[in-house]
Amino acid sequence: MLKEVLMEINNSDYISKPNIALKLNKSEDLIDEAFSQLLRMEYIREDDNTNICSAGCGSCPYARSCNKTPVNTIMVTEKGKKLLKKYFIDF
């Protein structure tokens, strides 16, 4: 199931644990645990974007909330991408 969650994270523009749970027909608690495991195994990383953003505000979907509420982003690491390539040929 971790590979399926990783693939959903990789293919999503907006990552939502409830949406992934619904799509994979799993509980949100199970998806939350999968995120924790993927973070621990370094297949994904989380960034709270508190550093200065290099993207221009005109191209940022979070421009309206910038500096008001940090937006956490999840990214698949190179290690995670290698795993996806190994198991999903059409990745």
Coordinates of N, CA and C in Angstrom, one line a residue, residues 1-35 38 44 74 76:
M1 N 0.8 -1.2 0.0 CA 0.0 0.0 0.0 C 0.9 1.3 0.0
L2 N 2.1 1.2 0.6 CA 2.9 2.4 0.6 C 3.2 2.9 -0.8
K3 N 3.5 1.9 -1.7 CA 3.8 2.3 -3.1 C 2.6 3.0 -3.8
E4 N 1.4 2.5 -3.5 CA 0.2 3.2 -4.0 C 0.0 4.6 -3.5
V5 N 0.3 4.8 -2.2 CA 0.2 6.1 -1.6 C 1.3 7.0 -2.2
L6 N 2.5 6.5 -2.4 CA 3.5 7.2 -3.0 C 3.2 7.7 -4.4
M7 N 2.6 6.8 -5.2 CA 2.2 7.1 -6.5 C 1.1 8.2 -6.5
E8 N 0.2 8.1 -5.6 CA -0.9 9.2 -5.5 C -0.2 10.5 -5.2
I9 N 0.7 10.5 -4.2 CA 1.4 11.8 -3.9 C 2.1 12.3 -5.1
N10 N 2.8 11.4 -5.8 CA 3.5 11.8 -7.0 C 2.6 12.4 -8.1
N11 N 1.5 11.8 -8.3 CA 0.6 12.2 -9.4 C -0.4 13.3 -9.0
S12 N -0.4 13.8 -7.8 CA -1.3 14.8 -7.3 C -0.7 16.2 -7.4
D13 N -1.5 17.1 -7.9 CA -1.1 18.6 -7.9 C -1.4 19.1 -6.5
Y14 N -2.5 18.6 -5.8 CA -2.8 19.1 -4.5 C -3.0 17.8 -3.7
I15 N -2.1 17.6 -2.6 CA -2.1 16.4 -1.9 C -3.1 16.6 -0.7
S16 N -4.0 15.6 -0.7 CA -5.0 15.6 0.4 C -5.1 14.2 0.9
K17 N -4.8 14.0 2.2 CA -4.9 12.7 2.8 C -6.3 12.1 2.7
P18 N -7.4 12.9 3.0 CA -8.7 12.4 2.8 C -9.0 11.9 1.4
N19 N -8.6 12.7 0.4 CA -8.8 12.3 -1.0 C -8.1 11.0 -1.3
I20 N -6.8 10.9 -0.8 CA -6.1 9.7 -1.1 C -6.7 8.5 -0.4
A21 N -7.2 8.7 0.8 CA -7.9 7.6 1.5 C -9.2 7.2 0.8
L22 N -9.9 8.1 0.2 CA -11.1 7.8 -0.5 C -10.8 7.0 -1.8
K23 N -9.8 7.5 -2.5 CA -9.4 6.9 -3.8 C -8.8 5.5 -3.6
L24 N -8.1 5.3 -2.5 CA -7.5 3.9 -2.3 C -8.4 3.1 -1.4
N25 N -9.6 3.6 -1.0 CA -10.5 2.9 -0.2 C -9.9 2.4 1.1
K26 N -9.2 3.3 1.8 CA -8.5 3.1 3.1 C -8.9 4.1 4.1
S27 N -8.7 3.9 5.3 CA -9.0 4.9 6.4 C -8.0 6.0 6.3
E28 N -8.4 7.2 6.8 CA -7.5 8.4 6.9 C -6.4 8.1 7.8
D29 N -6.7 7.3 8.9 CA -5.6 7.0 9.9 C -4.5 6.1 9.2
L30 N -5.0 5.2 8.4 CA -4.0 4.4 7.7 C -3.2 5.2 6.7
I31 N -3.8 6.1 6.0 CA -3.1 7.0 5.1 C -2.1 7.9 5.8
D32 N -2.5 8.4 7.0 CA -1.6 9.2 7.8 C -0.4 8.4 8.3
E33 N -0.6 7.1 8.6 CA 0.5 6.3 9.0 C 1.4 6.0 7.8
A34 N 0.8 5.8 6.6 CA 1.6 5.6 5.4 C 2.5 6.9 5.2
F35 N 2.0 8.1 5.3 CA 2.8 9.3 5.2 C 3.9 9.3 6.2
L38 N 6.5 6.8 4.9 CA 7.2 7.3 3.7 C 8.2 8.4 4.1
I44 N 9.5 10.5 0.8 CA 8.9 11.8 0.6 C 9.6 12.7 1.6
I74 N 4.4 18.4 0.2 CA 5.0 17.1 0.3 C 5.6 16.9 -1.1
V76 N 8.0 14.1 -3.5 CA 8.6 12.8 -3.6 C 10.1 13.0 -3.8

